[in-house]
mmCIF file of C-alpha atoms in Angstrom:
data_model
loop_
_atom_site.group_PDB
_atom_site.id
_atom_site.type_symbol
_atom_site.label_atom_id
_atom_site.label_comp_id
_atom_site.label_asym_id
_atom_site.label_seq_id
_atom_site.Cartn_x
_atom_site.Cartn_y
_atom_site.Cartn_z
ATOM 1 C CA UNK A 1 0.000 0.000 0.000
ATOM 2 C CA UNK A 2 1.605 3.212 -1.172
ATOM 3 C CA UNK A 3 0.237 6.668 -0.511
ATOM 4 C CA UNK A 4 1.155 9.478 -2.876
ATOM 5 C CA UNK A 5 -0.097 12.894 -3.956
ATOM 6 C CA UNK A 6 -3.028 12.731 -6.358
ATOM 7 C CA UNK A 7 -2.457 13.800 -9.945
ATOM 8 C CA UNK A 8 -4.954 15.110 -12.462
ATOM 9 C CA UNK A 9 -4.991 11.686 -14.111
ATOM 10 C CA UNK A 10 -6.299 10.144 -10.864
ATOM 11 C CA UNK A 11 -9.623 11.978 -11.285
ATOM 12 C CA UNK A 12 -11.659 9.022 -12.589
ATOM 13 C CA UNK A 13 -10.272 6.659 -9.915
ATOM 14 C CA UNK A 14 -10.992 9.208 -7.174
ATOM 15 C CA UNK A 15 -14.542 9.602 -8.436
ATOM 16 C CA UNK A 16 -15.086 5.835 -8.402
ATOM 17 C CA UNK A 17 -14.239 5.921 -4.706
ATOM 18 C CA UNK A 18 -15.946 9.083 -3.499
ATOM 19 C CA UNK A 19 -19.146 9.158 -5.577
ATOM 20 C CA UNK A 20 -20.792 6.042 -4.058
ATOM 21 C CA UNK A 21 -20.131 7.401 -0.569
ATOM 22 C CA UNK A 22 -21.490 10.847 -1.467
ATOM 23 C CA UNK A 23 -24.566 9.296 -3.122
ATOM 24 C CA UNK A 24 -25.239 7.180 -0.033
ATOM 25 C CA UNK A 25 -25.275 10.353 2.088
ATOM 26 C CA UNK A 26 -24.685 8.466 5.350
ATOM 27 C CA UNK A 27 -21.270 9.720 6.431
ATOM 28 C CA UNK A 28 -20.395 12.994 4.673
ATOM 29 C CA UNK A 29 -22.445 16.164 4.939
ATOM 30 C CA UNK A 30 -22.334 16.753 1.210
ATOM 31 C CA UNK A 31 -25.216 17.034 -1.230
ATOM 32 C CA UNK A 32 -25.883 13.408 -2.298
ATOM 33 C CA UNK A 33 -26.807 14.661 -5.772
ATOM 34 C CA UNK A 34 -23.519 16.488 -6.304
ATOM 35 C CA UNK A 35 -22.433 16.116 -9.945
ATOM 36 C CA UNK A 36 -19.275 14.121 -10.630
ATOM 37 C CA UNK A 37 -17.507 17.315 -11.676
ATOM 38 C CA UNK A 38 -18.529 19.143 -8.498
ATOM 39 C CA UNK A 39 -17.602 16.169 -6.319
ATOM 40 C CA UNK A 40 -14.129 16.013 -7.817
ATOM 41 C CA UNK A 41 -13.773 19.799 -7.599
ATOM 42 C CA UNK A 42 -14.671 19.590 -3.905
ATOM 43 C CA UNK A 43 -12.261 16.737 -3.136
ATOM 44 C CA UNK A 44 -9.341 18.340 -4.988
ATOM 45 C CA UNK A 45 -10.034 22.052 -4.410
ATOM 46 C CA UNK A 46 -7.030 24.400 -4.268
ATOM 47 C CA UNK A 47 -7.181 24.759 -0.462
ATOM 48 C CA UNK A 48 -6.600 21.009 -0.117
ATOM 49 C CA UNK A 49 -3.737 18.598 -0.674
ATOM 50 C CA UNK A 50 -5.205 15.360 -1.971
ATOM 51 C CA UNK A 51 -3.598 11.924 -1.703
ATOM 52 C CA UNK A 52 -4.417 8.495 -3.117
ATOM 53 C CA UNK A 53 -3.573 5.044 -1.799
ATOM 54 C CA UNK A 54 -2.419 2.514 -4.365
ATOM 55 C CA UNK A 55 -3.156 -1.143 -3.782
ATOM 56 C CA UNK A 56 -2.280 -3.772 -6.417
ATOM 57 C CA UNK A 57 -2.343 -1.507 -9.459
ATOM 58 C CA UNK A 58 -5.563 0.058 -8.348
ATOM 59 C CA UNK A 59 -6.392 3.050 -6.180
ATOM 60 C CA UNK A 60 -8.160 1.893 -3.024
ATOM 61 C CA UNK A 61 -8.508 5.090 -1.049
ATOM 62 C CA UNK A 62 -8.123 8.827 -1.104
ATOM 63 C CA UNK A 63 -7.809 11.587 1.458
ATOM 64 C CA UNK A 64 -7.359 15.318 1.653
ATOM 65 C CA UNK A 65 -5.727 17.592 4.184
ATOM 66 C CA UNK A 66 -6.332 21.322 4.487
ATOM 67 C CA UNK A 67 -6.209 24.089 7.085
ATOM 68 C CA UNK A 68 -9.464 23.875 9.027
ATOM 69 C CA UNK A 69 -9.649 27.627 9.471
ATOM 70 C CA UNK A 70 -7.788 30.636 8.112
ATOM 71 C CA UNK A 71 -5.917 33.309 10.048
ATOM 72 C CA UNK A 72 -5.471 32.490 13.723
ATOM 73 C CA UNK A 73 -6.869 28.985 13.198
ATOM 74 C CA UNK A 74 -4.658 27.860 10.327
ATOM 75 C CA UNK A 75 -2.354 25.736 12.503
ATOM 76 C CA UNK A 76 -5.158 23.181 12.873
ATOM 77 C CA UNK A 77 -5.744 20.901 9.906
ATOM 78 C CA UNK A 78 -8.765 18.967 8.765
ATOM 79 C CA UNK A 79 -8.872 15.756 6.741
ATOM 80 C CA UNK A 80 -11.404 13.644 4.914
ATOM 81 C CA UNK A 81 -10.802 9.972 4.043
ATOM 82 C CA UNK A 82 -12.712 7.613 1.799
ATOM 83 C CA UNK A 83 -11.868 3.958 1.196
ATOM 84 C CA UNK A 84 -13.135 1.955 -1.775
ATOM 85 C CA UNK A 85 -16.197 0.117 -0.490
ATOM 86 C CA UNK A 86 -14.944 -3.322 -1.561
ATOM 87 C CA UNK A 87 -11.741 -3.062 0.493
ATOM 88 C CA UNK A 88 -13.363 -1.824 3.715
ATOM 89 C CA UNK A 89 -11.895 -3.290 6.895
ATOM 90 C CA UNK A 90 -8.424 -3.937 5.500
ATOM 91 C CA UNK A 91 -6.649 -1.024 7.128
ATOM 92 C CA UNK A 92 -6.790 1.435 4.249
ATOM 93 C CA UNK A 93 -8.443 4.192 6.282
ATOM 94 C CA UNK A 94 -6.089 3.536 9.194
ATOM 95 C CA UNK A 95 -3.100 3.774 6.869
ATOM 96 C CA UNK A 96 -4.336 7.018 5.366
ATOM 97 C CA UNK A 97 -5.026 8.571 8.761
ATOM 98 C CA UNK A 98 -1.569 7.583 10.036
ATOM 99 C CA UNK A 99 -0.053 9.044 6.887
ATOM 100 C CA UNK A 100 -2.007 12.262 7.314
ATOM 101 C CA UNK A 101 -0.937 12.627 10.950
ATOM 102 C CA UNK A 102 2.703 12.229 9.947
ATOM 103 C CA UNK A 103 2.283 14.602 7.027
ATOM 104 C CA UNK A 104 0.487 17.147 9.205
ATOM 105 C CA UNK A 105 3.382 17.159 11.691
ATOM 106 C CA UNK A 106 5.874 17.593 8.843
ATOM 107 C CA UNK A 107 3.894 20.546 7.565
ATOM 108 C CA UNK A 108 3.936 22.170 10.990
ATOM 109 C CA UNK A 109 0.289 21.727 11.893
ATOM 110 C CA UNK A 110 -0.247 21.662 15.659
ATOM 111 C CA UNK A 111 -3.550 19.782 15.738
ATOM 112 C CA UNK A 112 -6.006 17.871 13.567
ATOM 113 C CA UNK A 113 -9.759 18.346 13.788
ATOM 114 C CA UNK A 114 -12.679 16.413 12.342
ATOM 115 C CA UNK A 115 -15.636 18.781 12.312
ATOM 116 C CA UNK A 116 -18.472 16.421 11.659
ATOM 117 C CA UNK A 117 -18.137 12.690 12.364
ATOM 118 C CA UNK A 118 -21.589 11.139 12.078
ATOM 119 C CA UNK A 119 -22.167 9.364 15.400
ATOM 120 C CA UNK A 120 -23.695 6.293 13.739
ATOM 121 C CA UNK A 121 -20.436 5.769 11.841
ATOM 122 C CA UNK A 122 -19.186 3.799 14.845
ATOM 123 C CA UNK A 123 -16.357 2.040 13.089
ATOM 124 C CA UNK A 124 -14.884 5.385 12.094
ATOM 125 C CA UNK A 125 -15.329 6.830 15.598
ATOM 126 C CA UNK A 126 -13.506 3.847 17.138
ATOM 127 C CA UNK A 127 -10.781 4.002 14.488
ATOM 128 C CA UNK A 128 -10.133 7.707 15.086
ATOM 129 C CA UNK A 129 -10.107 7.143 18.848
ATOM 130 C CA UNK A 130 -7.566 4.329 18.430
ATOM 131 C CA UNK A 131 -5.397 6.782 16.491
ATOM 132 C CA UNK A 132 -5.394 9.372 19.244
ATOM 133 C CA UNK A 133 -8.465 11.481 18.577
ATOM 134 C CA UNK A 134 -10.754 12.557 21.392
ATOM 135 C CA UNK A 135 -14.414 13.441 21.089
ATOM 136 C CA UNK A 136 -14.335 17.120 22.086
ATOM 137 C CA UNK A 137 -17.849 18.038 21.025
ATOM 138 C CA UNK A 138 -21.267 16.581 20.325
ATOM 139 C CA UNK A 139 -23.742 18.301 17.992
ATOM 140 C CA UNK A 140 -27.246 17.152 18.894
ATOM 141 C CA UNK A 141 -29.252 15.862 15.921
ATOM 142 C CA UNK A 142 -26.974 17.748 13.539
ATOM 143 C CA UNK A 143 -27.090 15.082 10.826
ATOM 144 C CA UNK A 144 -30.098 13.676 9.037
ATOM 145 C CA UNK A 145 -29.138 10.086 8.301
ATOM 146 C CA UNK A 146 -30.929 8.520 5.330
ATOM 147 C CA UNK A 147 -31.837 5.437 7.405
ATOM 148 C CA UNK A 148 -31.704 6.542 11.035
ATOM 149 C CA UNK A 149 -33.156 10.066 10.843
ATOM 150 C CA UNK A 150 -31.665 12.843 12.968
ATOM 151 C CA UNK A 151 -28.506 11.661 14.727
ATOM 152 C CA UNK A 152 -25.694 13.442 16.565
ATOM 153 C CA UNK A 153 -22.457 14.474 14.918
ATOM 154 C CA UNK A 154 -19.152 14.506 16.774
ATOM 155 C CA UNK A 155 -16.242 16.908 16.770
ATOM 156 C CA UNK A 156 -12.973 14.980 17.154
ATOM 157 C CA UNK A 157 -9.579 16.506 17.809
ATOM 158 C CA UNK A 158 -6.000 15.681 18.551
ATOM 159 C CA UNK A 159 -2.993 17.841 19.287
ATOM 160 C CA UNK A 160 0.107 16.943 17.273
ATOM 161 C CA UNK B 1 -32.678 49.727 15.015
ATOM 162 C CA UNK B 2 -33.917 48.123 11.830
ATOM 163 C CA UNK B 3 -32.465 44.947 10.356
ATOM 164 C CA UNK B 4 -32.829 44.309 6.649
ATOM 165 C CA UNK B 5 -31.260 42.288 3.867
ATOM 166 C CA UNK B 6 -27.993 43.771 2.607
ATOM 167 C CA UNK B 7 -27.956 45.252 -0.890
ATOM 168 C CA UNK B 8 -25.030 45.672 -3.234
ATOM 169 C CA UNK B 9 -24.920 49.369 -2.333
ATOM 170 C CA UNK B 10 -24.216 48.440 1.312
ATOM 171 C CA UNK B 11 -20.765 47.099 0.372
ATOM 172 C CA UNK B 12 -18.741 50.105 1.562
ATOM 173 C CA UNK B 13 -20.649 50.303 4.867
ATOM 174 C CA UNK B 14 -20.227 46.569 5.453
ATOM 175 C CA UNK B 15 -16.500 46.852 4.790
ATOM 176 C CA UNK B 16 -16.190 49.714 7.276
ATOM 177 C CA UNK B 17 -17.591 47.360 9.900
ATOM 178 C CA UNK B 18 -15.918 44.057 9.086
ATOM 179 C CA UNK B 19 -12.443 45.141 7.954
ATOM 180 C CA UNK B 20 -11.217 46.498 11.326
ATOM 181 C CA UNK B 21 -12.325 43.264 13.009
ATOM 182 C CA UNK B 22 -10.659 41.098 10.364
ATOM 183 C CA UNK B 23 -7.450 43.184 10.568
ATOM 184 C CA UNK B 24 -7.370 42.815 14.363
ATOM 185 C CA UNK B 25 -7.490 39.018 13.974
ATOM 186 C CA UNK B 26 -8.672 38.461 17.540
ATOM 187 C CA UNK B 27 -12.147 37.006 17.041
ATOM 188 C CA UNK B 28 -12.560 35.637 13.511
ATOM 189 C CA UNK B 29 -10.383 32.900 12.013
ATOM 190 C CA UNK B 30 -9.899 34.807 8.780
ATOM 191 C CA UNK B 31 -6.671 35.957 7.203
ATOM 192 C CA UNK B 32 -6.053 39.401 8.795
ATOM 193 C CA UNK B 33 -4.531 40.579 5.503
ATOM 194 C CA UNK B 34 -7.583 39.701 3.441
ATOM 195 C CA UNK B 35 -8.113 42.345 0.752
ATOM 196 C CA UNK B 36 -11.234 44.500 1.005
ATOM 197 C CA UNK B 37 -12.649 42.783 -2.079
ATOM 198 C CA UNK B 38 -12.028 39.304 -0.672
ATOM 199 C CA UNK B 39 -13.438 40.282 2.716
ATOM 200 C CA UNK B 40 -16.652 41.554 1.143
ATOM 201 C CA UNK B 41 -16.826 38.491 -1.129
ATOM 202 C CA UNK B 42 -16.524 36.270 1.953
ATOM 203 C CA UNK B 43 -19.178 38.110 3.947
ATOM 204 C CA UNK B 44 -21.677 38.216 1.077
ATOM 205 C CA UNK B 45 -20.873 34.938 -0.733
ATOM 206 C CA UNK B 46 -23.733 33.206 -2.579
ATOM 207 C CA UNK B 47 -24.141 30.514 0.116
ATOM 208 C CA UNK B 48 -24.975 33.238 2.653
ATOM 209 C CA UNK B 49 -27.848 35.613 3.296
ATOM 210 C CA UNK B 50 -26.384 38.847 4.604
ATOM 211 C CA UNK B 51 -28.211 41.419 6.713
ATOM 212 C CA UNK B 52 -27.372 44.912 7.948
ATOM 213 C CA UNK B 53 -28.601 46.802 10.995
ATOM 214 C CA UNK B 54 -29.483 50.435 10.489
ATOM 215 C CA UNK B 55 -29.052 52.852 13.356
ATOM 216 C CA UNK B 56 -29.647 56.579 12.886
ATOM 217 C CA UNK B 57 -29.002 56.778 9.142
ATOM 218 C CA UNK B 58 -25.890 54.669 9.495
ATOM 219 C CA UNK B 59 -25.253 50.952 9.378
ATOM 220 C CA UNK B 60 -24.068 49.768 12.779
ATOM 221 C CA UNK B 61 -23.830 46.029 12.302
ATOM 222 C CA UNK B 62 -24.013 43.184 9.841
ATOM 223 C CA UNK B 63 -24.558 39.451 10.009
ATOM 224 C CA UNK B 64 -24.830 36.471 7.721
ATOM 225 C CA UNK B 65 -26.710 33.195 7.943
ATOM 226 C CA UNK B 66 -25.950 30.074 5.916
ATOM 227 C CA UNK B 67 -26.322 26.320 6.112
ATOM 228 C CA UNK B 68 -23.415 25.083 8.226
ATOM 229 C CA UNK B 69 -23.086 21.878 6.216
ATOM 230 C CA UNK B 70 -24.545 20.526 3.003
ATOM 231 C CA UNK B 71 -26.538 17.306 2.481
ATOM 232 C CA UNK B 72 -27.585 15.664 5.726
ATOM 233 C CA UNK B 73 -26.319 18.630 7.748
ATOM 234 C CA UNK B 74 -28.116 21.449 5.951
ATOM 235 C CA UNK B 75 -30.850 21.832 8.573
ATOM 236 C CA UNK B 76 -28.286 23.430 10.921
ATOM 237 C CA UNK B 77 -27.381 27.027 10.192
ATOM 238 C CA UNK B 78 -24.331 29.081 11.022
ATOM 239 C CA UNK B 79 -24.092 32.833 11.526
ATOM 240 C CA UNK B 80 -21.433 35.484 11.885
ATOM 241 C CA UNK B 81 -22.099 38.891 13.442
ATOM 242 C CA UNK B 82 -20.011 42.032 13.537
ATOM 243 C CA UNK B 83 -20.934 45.284 15.250
ATOM 244 C CA UNK B 84 -19.351 48.624 14.469
ATOM 245 C CA UNK B 85 -16.643 49.060 17.069
ATOM 246 C CA UNK B 86 -17.884 52.461 18.236
ATOM 247 C CA UNK B 87 -21.340 51.143 19.153
ATOM 248 C CA UNK B 88 -20.175 48.051 21.055
ATOM 249 C CA UNK B 89 -22.202 47.248 24.165
ATOM 250 C CA UNK B 90 -25.437 48.848 22.981
ATOM 251 C CA UNK B 91 -27.286 45.669 22.095
ATOM 252 C CA UNK B 92 -26.573 45.606 18.383
ATOM 253 C CA UNK B 93 -25.108 42.094 18.443
ATOM 254 C CA UNK B 94 -27.911 40.864 20.690
ATOM 255 C CA UNK B 95 -30.493 42.325 18.322
ATOM 256 C CA UNK B 96 -28.846 40.698 15.313
ATOM 257 C CA UNK B 97 -28.614 37.313 17.018
ATOM 258 C CA UNK B 98 -32.270 37.464 18.081
ATOM 259 C CA UNK B 99 -33.198 38.413 14.515
ATOM 260 C CA UNK B 100 -31.152 35.551 13.097
ATOM 261 C CA UNK B 101 -32.752 33.023 15.475
ATOM 262 C CA UNK B 102 -36.207 34.157 14.379
ATOM 263 C CA UNK B 103 -35.208 34.153 10.738
ATOM 264 C CA UNK B 104 -33.635 30.702 11.063
ATOM 265 C CA UNK B 105 -36.868 29.287 12.497
ATOM 266 C CA UNK B 106 -38.868 30.893 9.680
ATOM 267 C CA UNK B 107 -36.558 29.302 7.148
ATOM 268 C CA UNK B 108 -37.018 25.877 8.720
ATOM 269 C CA UNK B 109 -33.576 25.457 10.255
ATOM 270 C CA UNK B 110 -33.648 23.098 13.220
ATOM 271 C CA UNK B 111 -30.509 24.323 14.987
ATOM 272 C CA UNK B 112 -27.869 27.049 14.928
ATOM 273 C CA UNK B 113 -24.178 26.314 15.380
ATOM 274 C CA UNK B 114 -21.191 28.568 15.956
ATOM 275 C CA UNK B 115 -18.131 26.596 14.902
ATOM 276 C CA UNK B 116 -15.374 28.681 16.346
ATOM 277 C CA UNK B 117 -15.994 31.138 19.176
ATOM 278 C CA UNK B 118 -12.642 32.317 20.478
ATOM 279 C CA UNK B 119 -12.689 31.565 24.207
ATOM 280 C CA UNK B 120 -11.099 34.893 25.145
ATOM 281 C CA UNK B 121 -14.053 36.683 23.536
ATOM 282 C CA UNK B 122 -15.848 36.375 26.845
ATOM 283 C CA UNK B 123 -18.462 39.004 26.197
ATOM 284 C CA UNK B 124 -19.582 37.135 23.092
ATOM 285 C CA UNK B 125 -19.610 33.784 24.912
ATOM 286 C CA UNK B 126 -21.800 35.222 27.668
ATOM 287 C CA UNK B 127 -24.079 36.906 25.145
ATOM 288 C CA UNK B 128 -24.604 33.699 23.155
ATOM 289 C CA UNK B 129 -25.250 31.781 26.363
ATOM 290 C CA UNK B 130 -27.841 34.353 27.428
ATOM 291 C CA UNK B 131 -29.555 33.808 24.074
ATOM 292 C CA UNK B 132 -29.835 30.052 24.530
ATOM 293 C CA UNK B 133 -26.573 28.676 23.155
ATOM 294 C CA UNK B 134 -24.706 25.944 24.978
ATOM 295 C CA UNK B 135 -20.991 25.246 24.751
ATOM 296 C CA UNK B 136 -21.015 21.770 23.169
ATOM 297 C CA UNK B 137 -17.331 21.535 22.322
ATOM 298 C CA UNK B 138 -13.926 22.920 23.258
ATOM 299 C CA UNK B 139 -11.037 22.925 20.773
ATOM 300 C CA UNK B 140 -7.777 23.040 22.741
ATOM 301 C CA UNK B 141 -5.408 25.793 21.610
ATOM 302 C CA UNK B 142 -7.181 25.977 18.250
ATOM 303 C CA UNK B 143 -6.795 29.754 17.890
ATOM 304 C CA UNK B 144 -3.635 31.804 17.906
ATOM 305 C CA UNK B 145 -4.668 35.081 19.456
ATOM 306 C CA UNK B 146 -2.534 38.089 18.460
ATOM 307 C CA UNK B 147 -2.118 39.106 22.119
ATOM 308 C CA UNK B 148 -2.746 35.941 24.180
ATOM 309 C CA UNK B 149 -1.104 33.278 22.021
ATOM 310 C CA UNK B 150 -2.747 29.869 21.648
ATOM 311 C CA UNK B 151 -6.200 29.847 23.241
ATOM 312 C CA UNK B 152 -9.160 27.476 23.078
ATOM 313 C CA UNK B 153 -12.029 27.895 20.664
ATOM 314 C CA UNK B 154 -15.581 26.880 21.542
ATOM 315 C CA UNK B 155 -18.322 25.196 19.563
ATOM 316 C CA UNK B 156 -21.708 26.619 20.557
ATOM 317 C CA UNK B 157 -25.072 25.225 19.571
ATOM 318 C CA UNK B 158 -28.763 25.602 20.091
ATOM 319 C CA UNK B 159 -31.731 23.607 18.835
ATOM 320 C CA UNK B 160 -34.522 25.746 17.391
#
């Protein structure tokens, strides 16, 4: 598993990974009907650095890192990770998060914040906790889950 | 004190209010060196509805309201308020927040969230609490204050 910066030519592979998750609308607070072009523009926007994870000749995951705020808040970064559905549970997300934590330290970030972890995404919550994140906030009924209705979202944070 | 939707012609008055606060860099996590054009573009961007408060023939405050997230999070709104420095303490911010809470309910929002209240901005914290907001999260050392160094930021929230 190798993680490298995304290139323009990775666009179709990135879309194959992120579009099903966006369409499902269960974990990311993005418009489920986002066009492919808008989804890719979001995931690779100029304020972000975007990475891909290569498995056996195929891209199995992608993540971005960006400053979570500007000005006096720019020393805290934010990341988003998506793993290809058919390789879930094989450590791809863990590998990307570890990579992002290392990269964030290299870049001089002092903390990493997840603004909106859907509380029903329990596997993700446990994974982030195992990688050092604490739940520092709970947003009551802040997410409308397509199956579960209004559920809490969590703010997770770790100093670097 | 009358609060109304901002018009294009309010640009200069809005800038007179928001630029000193952005330049100070003590309460908003925006680049303090933001150009006037970029500052106005931020405050009046298409995802926001922007209001102004008229005092005696002069605009004394401005606020925006927007969905805080897209997709499954779009029923929670976010606002930013800035009062003209020379009228601080006269209820302008309180009036704008009350207006925004009423407007948010009218628009069908189910909650209002402030993502990043600088903890040293104690007057604001107390004001938001008095208007029904709870501190639901604390982000350790997430803001670099120009005078106080690294200080916590707060996530504040209220259901509508």
